[in-house]
Short mmCIF file of C-alpha atoms in Angstrom, two decimals:
data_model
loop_
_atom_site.label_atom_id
_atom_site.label_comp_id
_atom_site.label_asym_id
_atom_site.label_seq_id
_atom_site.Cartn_x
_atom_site.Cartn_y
_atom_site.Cartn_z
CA UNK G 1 -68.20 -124.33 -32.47
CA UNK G 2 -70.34 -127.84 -33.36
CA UNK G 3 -69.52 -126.72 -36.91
CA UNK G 4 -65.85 -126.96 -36.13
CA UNK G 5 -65.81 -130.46 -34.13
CA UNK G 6 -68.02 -131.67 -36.67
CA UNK G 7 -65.24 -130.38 -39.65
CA UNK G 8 -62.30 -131.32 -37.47
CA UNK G 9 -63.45 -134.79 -37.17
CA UNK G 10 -63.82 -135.18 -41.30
CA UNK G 11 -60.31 -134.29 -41.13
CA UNK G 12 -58.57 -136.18 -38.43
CA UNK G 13 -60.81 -139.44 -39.37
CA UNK G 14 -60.87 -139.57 -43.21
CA UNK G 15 -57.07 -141.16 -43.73
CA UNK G 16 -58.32 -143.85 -41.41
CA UNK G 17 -61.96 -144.16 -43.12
CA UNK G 18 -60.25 -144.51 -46.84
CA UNK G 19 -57.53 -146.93 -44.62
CA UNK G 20 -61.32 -149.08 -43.68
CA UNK G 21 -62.88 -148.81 -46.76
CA UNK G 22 -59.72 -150.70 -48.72
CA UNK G 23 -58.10 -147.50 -50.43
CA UNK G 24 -54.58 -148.30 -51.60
CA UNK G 25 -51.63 -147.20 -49.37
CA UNK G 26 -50.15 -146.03 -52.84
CA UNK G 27 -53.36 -144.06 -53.50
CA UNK G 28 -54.11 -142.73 -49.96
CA UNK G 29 -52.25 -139.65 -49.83
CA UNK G 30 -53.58 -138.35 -53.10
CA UNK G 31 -57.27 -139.19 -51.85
CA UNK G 32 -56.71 -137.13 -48.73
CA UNK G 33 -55.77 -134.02 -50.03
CA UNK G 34 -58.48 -134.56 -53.19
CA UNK G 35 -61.87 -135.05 -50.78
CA UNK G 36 -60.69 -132.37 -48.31
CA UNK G 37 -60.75 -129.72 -51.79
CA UNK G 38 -64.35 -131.12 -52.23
CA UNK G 39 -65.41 -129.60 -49.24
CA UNK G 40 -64.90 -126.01 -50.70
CA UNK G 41 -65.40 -126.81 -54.76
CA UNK G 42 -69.42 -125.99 -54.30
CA UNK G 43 -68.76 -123.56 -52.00
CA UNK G 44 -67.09 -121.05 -53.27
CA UNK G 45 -69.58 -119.68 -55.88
CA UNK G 46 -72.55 -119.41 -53.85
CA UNK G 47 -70.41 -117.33 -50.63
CA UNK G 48 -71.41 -114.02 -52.00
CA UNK G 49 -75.18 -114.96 -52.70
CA UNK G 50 -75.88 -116.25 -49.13
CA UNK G 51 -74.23 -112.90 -47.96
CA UNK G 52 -76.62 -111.19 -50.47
CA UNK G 53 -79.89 -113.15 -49.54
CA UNK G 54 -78.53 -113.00 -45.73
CA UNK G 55 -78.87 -108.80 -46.00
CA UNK G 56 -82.21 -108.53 -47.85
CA UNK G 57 -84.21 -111.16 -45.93
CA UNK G 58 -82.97 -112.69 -43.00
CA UNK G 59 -79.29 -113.44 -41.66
CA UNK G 60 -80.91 -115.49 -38.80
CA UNK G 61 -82.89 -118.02 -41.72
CA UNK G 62 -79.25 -118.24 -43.62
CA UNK G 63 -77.33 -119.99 -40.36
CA UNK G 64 -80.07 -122.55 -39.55
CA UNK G 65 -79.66 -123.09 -43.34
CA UNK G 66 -76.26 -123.86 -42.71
CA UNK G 67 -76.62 -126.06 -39.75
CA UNK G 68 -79.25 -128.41 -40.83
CA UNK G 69 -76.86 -128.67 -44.22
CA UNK G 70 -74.22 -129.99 -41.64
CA UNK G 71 -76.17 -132.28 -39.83
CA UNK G 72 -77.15 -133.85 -43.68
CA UNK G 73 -73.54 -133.95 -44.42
CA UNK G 74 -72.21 -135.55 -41.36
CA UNK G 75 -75.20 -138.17 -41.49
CA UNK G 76 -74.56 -138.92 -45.15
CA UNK G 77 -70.16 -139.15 -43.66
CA UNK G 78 -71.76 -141.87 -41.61
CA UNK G 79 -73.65 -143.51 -43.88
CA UNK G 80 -70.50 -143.65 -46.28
CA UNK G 81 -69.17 -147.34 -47.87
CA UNK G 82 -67.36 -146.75 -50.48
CA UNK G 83 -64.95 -144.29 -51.37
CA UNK G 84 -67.07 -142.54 -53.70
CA UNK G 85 -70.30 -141.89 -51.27
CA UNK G 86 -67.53 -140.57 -48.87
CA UNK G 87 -66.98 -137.91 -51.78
CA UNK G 88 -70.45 -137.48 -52.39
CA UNK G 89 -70.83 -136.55 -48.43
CA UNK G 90 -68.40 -133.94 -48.61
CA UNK G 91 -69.07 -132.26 -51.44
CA UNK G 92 -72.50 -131.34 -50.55
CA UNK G 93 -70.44 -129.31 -47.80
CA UNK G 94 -70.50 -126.40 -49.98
CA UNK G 95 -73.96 -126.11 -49.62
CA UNK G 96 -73.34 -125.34 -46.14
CA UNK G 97 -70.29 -122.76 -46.19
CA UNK G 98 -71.38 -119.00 -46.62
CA UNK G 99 -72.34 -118.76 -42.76
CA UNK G 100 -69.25 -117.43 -40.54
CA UNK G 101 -69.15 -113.94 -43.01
CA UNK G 102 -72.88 -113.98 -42.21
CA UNK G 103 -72.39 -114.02 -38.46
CA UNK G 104 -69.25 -111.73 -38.13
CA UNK G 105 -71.94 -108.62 -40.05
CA UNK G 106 -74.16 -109.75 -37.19
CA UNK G 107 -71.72 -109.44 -34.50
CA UNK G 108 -70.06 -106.64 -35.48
CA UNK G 109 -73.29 -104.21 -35.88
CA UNK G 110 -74.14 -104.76 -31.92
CA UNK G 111 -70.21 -105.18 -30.75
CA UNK G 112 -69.44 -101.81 -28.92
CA UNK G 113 -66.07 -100.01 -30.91
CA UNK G 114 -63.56 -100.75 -28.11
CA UNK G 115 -64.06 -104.31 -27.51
CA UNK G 116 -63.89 -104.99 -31.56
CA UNK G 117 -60.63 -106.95 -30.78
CA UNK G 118 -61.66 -108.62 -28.02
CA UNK G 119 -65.04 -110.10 -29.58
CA UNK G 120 -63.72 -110.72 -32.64
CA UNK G 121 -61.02 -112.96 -31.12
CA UNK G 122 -64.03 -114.57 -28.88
CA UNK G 123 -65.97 -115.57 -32.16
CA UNK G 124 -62.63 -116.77 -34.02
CA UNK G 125 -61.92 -118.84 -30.68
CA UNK G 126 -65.34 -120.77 -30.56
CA UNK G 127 -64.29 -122.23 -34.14
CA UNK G 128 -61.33 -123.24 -32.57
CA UNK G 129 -62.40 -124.97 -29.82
CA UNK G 130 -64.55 -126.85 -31.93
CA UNK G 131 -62.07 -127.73 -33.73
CA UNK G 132 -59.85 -128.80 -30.94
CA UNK G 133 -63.15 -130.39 -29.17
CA UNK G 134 -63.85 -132.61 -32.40
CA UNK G 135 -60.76 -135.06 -32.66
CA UNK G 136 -60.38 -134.96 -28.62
CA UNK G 137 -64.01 -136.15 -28.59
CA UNK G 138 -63.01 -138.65 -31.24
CA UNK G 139 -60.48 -140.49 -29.61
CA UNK G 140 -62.05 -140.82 -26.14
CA UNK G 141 -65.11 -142.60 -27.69
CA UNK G 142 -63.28 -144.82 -30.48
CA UNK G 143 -60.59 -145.41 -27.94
CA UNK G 144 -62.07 -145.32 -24.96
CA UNK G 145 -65.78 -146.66 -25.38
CA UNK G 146 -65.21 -148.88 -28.38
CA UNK G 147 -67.70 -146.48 -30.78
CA UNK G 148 -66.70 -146.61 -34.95
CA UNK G 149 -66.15 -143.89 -36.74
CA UNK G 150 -69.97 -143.79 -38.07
CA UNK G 151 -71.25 -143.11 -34.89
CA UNK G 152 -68.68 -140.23 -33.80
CA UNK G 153 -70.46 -138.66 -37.11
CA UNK G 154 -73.53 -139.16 -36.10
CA UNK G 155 -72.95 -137.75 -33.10
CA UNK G 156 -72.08 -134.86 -34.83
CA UNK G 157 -75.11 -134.99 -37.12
CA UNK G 158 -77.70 -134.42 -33.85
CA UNK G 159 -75.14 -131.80 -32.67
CA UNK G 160 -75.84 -130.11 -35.39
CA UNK G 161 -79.55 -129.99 -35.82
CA UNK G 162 -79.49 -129.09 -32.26
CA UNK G 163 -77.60 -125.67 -32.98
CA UNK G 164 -80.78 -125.17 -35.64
CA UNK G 165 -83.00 -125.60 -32.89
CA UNK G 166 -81.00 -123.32 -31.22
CA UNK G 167 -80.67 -120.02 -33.26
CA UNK G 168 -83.94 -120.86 -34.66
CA UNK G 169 -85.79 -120.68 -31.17
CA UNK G 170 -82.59 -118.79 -28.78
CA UNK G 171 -81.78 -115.84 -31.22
CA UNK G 172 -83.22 -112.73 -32.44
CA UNK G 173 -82.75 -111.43 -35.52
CA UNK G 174 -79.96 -108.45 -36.16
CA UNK G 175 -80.88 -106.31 -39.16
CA UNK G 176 -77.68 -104.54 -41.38
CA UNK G 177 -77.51 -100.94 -40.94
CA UNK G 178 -78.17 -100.65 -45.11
CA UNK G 179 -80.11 -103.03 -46.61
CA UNK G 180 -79.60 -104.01 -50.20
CA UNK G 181 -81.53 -103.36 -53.00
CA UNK G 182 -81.40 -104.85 -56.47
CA UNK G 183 -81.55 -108.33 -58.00
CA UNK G 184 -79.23 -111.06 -55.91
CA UNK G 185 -76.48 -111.94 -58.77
CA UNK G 186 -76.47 -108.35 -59.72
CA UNK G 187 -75.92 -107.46 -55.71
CA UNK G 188 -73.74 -110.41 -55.40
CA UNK G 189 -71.12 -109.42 -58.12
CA UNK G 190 -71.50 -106.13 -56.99
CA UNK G 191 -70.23 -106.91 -53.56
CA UNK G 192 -67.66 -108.84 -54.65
CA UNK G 193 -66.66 -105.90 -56.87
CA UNK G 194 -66.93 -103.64 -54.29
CA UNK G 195 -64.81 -105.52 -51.76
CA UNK G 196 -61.51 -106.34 -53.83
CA UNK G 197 -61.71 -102.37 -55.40
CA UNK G 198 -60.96 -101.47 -52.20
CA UNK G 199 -56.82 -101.65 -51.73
CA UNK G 200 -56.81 -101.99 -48.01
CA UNK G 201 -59.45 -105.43 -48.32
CA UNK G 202 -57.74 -106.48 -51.48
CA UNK G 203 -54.26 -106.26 -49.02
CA UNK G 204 -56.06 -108.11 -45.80
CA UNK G 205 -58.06 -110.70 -48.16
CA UNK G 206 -54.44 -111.78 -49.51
CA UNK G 207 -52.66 -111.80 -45.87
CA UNK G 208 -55.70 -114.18 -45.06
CA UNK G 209 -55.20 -116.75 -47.68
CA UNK G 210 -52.22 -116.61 -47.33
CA UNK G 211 -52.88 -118.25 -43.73
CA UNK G 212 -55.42 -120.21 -45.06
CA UNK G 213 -53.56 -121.82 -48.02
CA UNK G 214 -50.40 -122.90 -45.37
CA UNK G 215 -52.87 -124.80 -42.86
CA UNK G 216 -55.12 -126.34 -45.71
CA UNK G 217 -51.69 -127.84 -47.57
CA UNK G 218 -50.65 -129.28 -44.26
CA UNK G 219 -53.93 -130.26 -41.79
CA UNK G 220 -55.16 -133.10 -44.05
CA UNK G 221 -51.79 -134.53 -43.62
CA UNK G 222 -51.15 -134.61 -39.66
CA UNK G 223 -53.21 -137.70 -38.93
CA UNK G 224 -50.61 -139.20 -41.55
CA UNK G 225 -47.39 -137.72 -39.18
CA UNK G 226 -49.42 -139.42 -35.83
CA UNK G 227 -49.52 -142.56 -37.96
CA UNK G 228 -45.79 -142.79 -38.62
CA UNK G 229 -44.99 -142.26 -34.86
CA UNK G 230 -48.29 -144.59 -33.61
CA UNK G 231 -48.88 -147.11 -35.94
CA UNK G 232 -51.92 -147.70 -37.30
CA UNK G 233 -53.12 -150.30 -34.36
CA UNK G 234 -54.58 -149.00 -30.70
CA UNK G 235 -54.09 -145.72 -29.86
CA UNK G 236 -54.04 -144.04 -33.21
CA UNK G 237 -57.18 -142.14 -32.42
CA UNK G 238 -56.00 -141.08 -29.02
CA UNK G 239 -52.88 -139.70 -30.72
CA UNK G 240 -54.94 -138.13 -33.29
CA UNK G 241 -56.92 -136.70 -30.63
CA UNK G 242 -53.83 -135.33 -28.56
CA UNK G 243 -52.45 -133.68 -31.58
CA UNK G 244 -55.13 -132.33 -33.39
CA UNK G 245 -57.78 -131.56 -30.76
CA UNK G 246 -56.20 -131.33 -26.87
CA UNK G 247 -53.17 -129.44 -28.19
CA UNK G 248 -55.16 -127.03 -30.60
CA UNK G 249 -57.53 -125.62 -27.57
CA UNK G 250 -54.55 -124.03 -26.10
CA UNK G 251 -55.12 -122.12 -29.87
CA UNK G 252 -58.53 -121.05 -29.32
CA UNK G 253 -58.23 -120.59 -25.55
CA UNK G 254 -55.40 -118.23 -26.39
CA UNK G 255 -56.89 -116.42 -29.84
CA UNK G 256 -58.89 -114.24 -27.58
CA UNK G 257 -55.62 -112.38 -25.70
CA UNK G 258 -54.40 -112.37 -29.54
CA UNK G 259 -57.38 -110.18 -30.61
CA UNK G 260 -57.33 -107.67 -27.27
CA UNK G 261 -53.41 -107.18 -27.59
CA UNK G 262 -54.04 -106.28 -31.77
CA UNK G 263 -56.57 -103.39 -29.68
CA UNK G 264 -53.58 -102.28 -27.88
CA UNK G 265 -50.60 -102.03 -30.18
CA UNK G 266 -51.92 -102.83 -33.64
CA UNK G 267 -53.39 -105.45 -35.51
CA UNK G 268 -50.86 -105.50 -38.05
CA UNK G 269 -47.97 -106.06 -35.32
CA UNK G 270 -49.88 -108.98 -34.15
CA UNK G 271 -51.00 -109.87 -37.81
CA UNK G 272 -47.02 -110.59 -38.22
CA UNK G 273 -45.40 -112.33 -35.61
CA UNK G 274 -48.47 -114.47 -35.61
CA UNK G 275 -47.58 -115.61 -39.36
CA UNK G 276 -43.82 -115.80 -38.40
CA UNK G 277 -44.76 -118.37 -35.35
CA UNK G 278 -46.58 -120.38 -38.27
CA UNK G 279 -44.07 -121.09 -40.58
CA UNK G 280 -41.73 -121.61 -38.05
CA UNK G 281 -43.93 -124.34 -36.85
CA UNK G 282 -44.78 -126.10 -39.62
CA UNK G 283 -41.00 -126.29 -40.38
CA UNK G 284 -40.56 -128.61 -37.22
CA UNK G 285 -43.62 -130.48 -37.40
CA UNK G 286 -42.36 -133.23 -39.35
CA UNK G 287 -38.84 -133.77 -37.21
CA UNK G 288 -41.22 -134.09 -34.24
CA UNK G 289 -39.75 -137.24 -32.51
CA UNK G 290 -42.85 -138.27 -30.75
CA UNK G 291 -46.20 -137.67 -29.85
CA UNK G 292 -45.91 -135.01 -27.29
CA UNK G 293 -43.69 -133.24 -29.26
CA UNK G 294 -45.92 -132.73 -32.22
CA UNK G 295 -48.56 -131.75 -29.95
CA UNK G 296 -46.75 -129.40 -28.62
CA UNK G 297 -46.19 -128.07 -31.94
CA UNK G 298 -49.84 -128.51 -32.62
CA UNK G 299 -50.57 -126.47 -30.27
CA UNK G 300 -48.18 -123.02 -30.80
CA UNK G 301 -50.00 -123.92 -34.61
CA UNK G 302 -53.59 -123.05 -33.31
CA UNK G 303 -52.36 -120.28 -31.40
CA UNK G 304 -50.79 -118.75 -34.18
CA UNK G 305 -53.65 -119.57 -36.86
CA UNK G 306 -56.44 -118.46 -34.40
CA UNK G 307 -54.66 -115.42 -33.86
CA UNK G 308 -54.24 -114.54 -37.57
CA UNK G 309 -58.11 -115.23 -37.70
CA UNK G 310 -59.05 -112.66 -34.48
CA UNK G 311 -56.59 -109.81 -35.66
CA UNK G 312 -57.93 -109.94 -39.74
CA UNK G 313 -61.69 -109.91 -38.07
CA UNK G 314 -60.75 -106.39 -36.15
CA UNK G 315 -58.88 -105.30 -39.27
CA UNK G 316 -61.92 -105.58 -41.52
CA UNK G 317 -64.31 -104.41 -38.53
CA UNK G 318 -61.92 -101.13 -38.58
CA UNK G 319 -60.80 -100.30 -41.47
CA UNK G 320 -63.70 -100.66 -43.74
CA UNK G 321 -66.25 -97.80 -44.59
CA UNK G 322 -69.69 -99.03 -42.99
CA UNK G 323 -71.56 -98.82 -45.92
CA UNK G 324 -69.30 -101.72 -47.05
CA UNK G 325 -68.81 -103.32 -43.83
CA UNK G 326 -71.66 -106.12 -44.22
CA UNK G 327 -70.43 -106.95 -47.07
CA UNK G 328 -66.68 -107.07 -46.52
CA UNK G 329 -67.08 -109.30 -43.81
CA UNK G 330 -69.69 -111.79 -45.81
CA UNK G 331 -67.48 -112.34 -47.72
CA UNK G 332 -64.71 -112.93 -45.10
CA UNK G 333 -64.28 -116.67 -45.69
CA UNK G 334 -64.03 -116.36 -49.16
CA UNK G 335 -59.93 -116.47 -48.91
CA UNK G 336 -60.34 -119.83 -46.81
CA UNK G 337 -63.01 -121.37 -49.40
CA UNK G 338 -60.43 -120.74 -52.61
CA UNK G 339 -57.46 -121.81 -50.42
CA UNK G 340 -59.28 -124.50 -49.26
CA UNK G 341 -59.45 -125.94 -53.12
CA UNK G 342 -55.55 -124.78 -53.73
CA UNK G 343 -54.06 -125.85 -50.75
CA UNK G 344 -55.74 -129.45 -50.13
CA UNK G 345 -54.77 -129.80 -54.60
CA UNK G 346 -51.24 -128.94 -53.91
CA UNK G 347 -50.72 -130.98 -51.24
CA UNK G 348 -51.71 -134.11 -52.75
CA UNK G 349 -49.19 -133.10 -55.43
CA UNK G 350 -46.42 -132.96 -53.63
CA UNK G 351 -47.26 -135.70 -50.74
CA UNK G 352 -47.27 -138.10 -53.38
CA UNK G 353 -44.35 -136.88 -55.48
CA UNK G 354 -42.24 -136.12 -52.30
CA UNK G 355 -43.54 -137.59 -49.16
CA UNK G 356 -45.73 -136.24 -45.98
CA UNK G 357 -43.36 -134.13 -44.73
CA UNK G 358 -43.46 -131.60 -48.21
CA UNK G 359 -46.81 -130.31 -47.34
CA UNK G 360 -45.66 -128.99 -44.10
CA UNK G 361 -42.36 -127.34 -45.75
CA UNK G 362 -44.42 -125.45 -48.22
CA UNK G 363 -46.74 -124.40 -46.28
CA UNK G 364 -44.15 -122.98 -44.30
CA UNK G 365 -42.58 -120.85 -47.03
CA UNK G 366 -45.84 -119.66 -47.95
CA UNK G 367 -47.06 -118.32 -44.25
CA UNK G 368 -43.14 -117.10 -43.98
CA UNK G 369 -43.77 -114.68 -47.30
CA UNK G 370 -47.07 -113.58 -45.95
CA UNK G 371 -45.36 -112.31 -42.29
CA UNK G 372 -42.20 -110.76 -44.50
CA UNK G 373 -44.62 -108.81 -46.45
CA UNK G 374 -46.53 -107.67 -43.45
CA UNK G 375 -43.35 -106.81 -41.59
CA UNK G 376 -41.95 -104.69 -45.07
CA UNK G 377 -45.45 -103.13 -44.92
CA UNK G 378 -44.94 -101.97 -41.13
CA UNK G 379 -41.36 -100.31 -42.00
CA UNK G 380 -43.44 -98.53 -44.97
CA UNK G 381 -45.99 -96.86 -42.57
CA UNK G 382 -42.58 -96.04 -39.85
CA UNK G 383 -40.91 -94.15 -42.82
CA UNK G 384 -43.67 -92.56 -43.92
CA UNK G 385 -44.80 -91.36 -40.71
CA UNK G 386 -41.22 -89.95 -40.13
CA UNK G 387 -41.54 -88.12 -43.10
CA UNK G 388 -44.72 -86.65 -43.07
CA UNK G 389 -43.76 -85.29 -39.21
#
């Protein structure tokens, strides 16, 4: 959860940090979309070997890893000048990715088989919140207590070396069932191997990014729509705030129910009118008149995304063999940390060459294909059933 607020606060604050440090109007969009891929660029590479070195010696020593990386990252955000130590901050946030797969192997060796769902929705809800809790938090202290944006990430910094403290001193450790042997690239590739060989993983990795590639297009751009309905004078954090935090912990309030109705009548059935809520969304979200509106819209947004999030967690949780489980869900992020290169890439591309509002129609399309596919999947299994009966 402190990961999220701290995350969601890079990306409801950065247009108006590159606005403070002098960047171009001409230049902004393009700068938005380009630091939000350097979050992931580092990333990405190392997911599978913190999953690897998280099995053979200690998942528990891998989190605090990641949490004292964020409280370096969102020191050095506060710290930050120029553009280019700005871009320095955030790329080091690769170093700290690799943690959520890390956590779901955890959770999911002690989570009792019937409340899968349920947990898994509980877990993809704290994120969430965090996420809803960071710009909300924003805007009442720029806003409302006169702090800059330094000190909200600082703030976030000592948040973050608190939750060290915290699974370092609160938490036992929770050993995987198998524990891998071998050299870590070797086990590394292997896993990675291992997981997209398997045609049911390969089919939920791709449903995932999907998700993941629609909100990382459009996110970096909504502080941009709160602008053209706020200005850029008084209020623009509280607006920020409404949209992207208050109105996105109705998401991760909600993501829960998402994950206990997936127990009841299928995770794929949720899996697609969750994605078909999403691109409906982010079709309106530019034509949002005011304020309210888009937060609104903000708001069925989170519940859909958080929802996509809980049912893929009890997918993978399900359907996997256990002797690839761990694994599997190590490397559970690693559709979010290649989308989150794509997605930010392409929607600098077509911001600048076509505006704000592009992002949010392509994304859109994308998350539209994903829930058609799912749906065309679901008549497969009906037909097939029929016929093997």
């Amino acid at each position: 959860m402190v990961e999220g607020l701290g995350i969601s606060q890079i990306f409801a604050l950065v247009p108006t940090y590159l606005r403070q440090m002098g960047v171009a109007e001409a230049d902004r969009l393009a700068f938005i979309g380009a630091f939000t891929a350097l979050m992931f660029a580092i990333g990405l590479p190392l997911v599978p070997l913190w999953g690897v070195w998280a099995d053979k010696y200690s998942r528990k020593a891998v989190i605090v890893r990641s949490a004292l990386v964020e409280a370096v990252v969102f020191a050095g955000v506060a710290l930050s000048r120029e553009p280019w130590q700005l871009a320095l901050s955030m790329l080091l946030i690769g170093f700290q990715l690799g943690n959520t797969g890390v956590m779901l192997a955890g959770i999911r060796d002690v989570a009792p088989r019937r409340r899968i769902g349920a947990i898994m929705g509980v877990f993809g809800a704290s994120s969430t919140v965090g996420m809803a809790l960071g710009p909300t938090l924003a805007g009442i202290l720029i806003d409302g207590f006169g702090w800059t944006l330094p000190s909200v990430f600082w703030l976030s910094s000592v948040l973050s070396l608190g939750t060290a403290l915290l699974v370092t001193f609160g938490s036992r450790e929770v050993r995987p069932e198998v524990i891998p042997r071998g050299g870590v690239v070797e086990l590394a590739f292997g896993a990675v191997r291992g997981v997209l060989a398997d045609p049911v993983v390969r089919r939920i990795f791709a449903v995932f990014g999907v998700s993941f590639l629609a909100t990382q297009l459009s996110r970096p751009y909504l502080p941009v729509l709160v602008e053209g309905l706020t200005g850029t004078g008084p209020g623009l954090a509280s607006g920020i705030a409404l949209v992207m935090g208050t109105a996105a912990l109705v998401g991760g309030l909600i993501a829960p129910l998402g994950g206990a109705l997936g127990d009841r009548i299928g995770f794929r059935r949720v899996l697609a009118l969750a994605l078909a809520l999403a691109g409906v969304v982010l079709l309106l979200m530019p034509l949002a008149p005011a304020v309210a509106g888009l937060a609104l819209l903000a708001g069925l947004l989170s519940t859909a995304t958080a929802t996509v999030s809980a049912v893929v967690f009890g997918l993978l949780a399900t359907e996997v063999a256990p002797d690839r489980r761990s694994a599997t869900l190590n490397l559970a992020y690693l559709p979010l940390y290649a989308a989150g290169i794509v997605g930010p890439t392409a929607g600098a591309i077509v911001a600048t060459t076509s505006g704000v509002s592009a992002p949010f129609v392509v994304s859109s399309a994308v998350v539209l294909v994903g829930a058609a596919t799912i749906g065309a999947s679901l008549r497969r299994r009906r037909v097939d059933s029929r016929a093997v009966i």
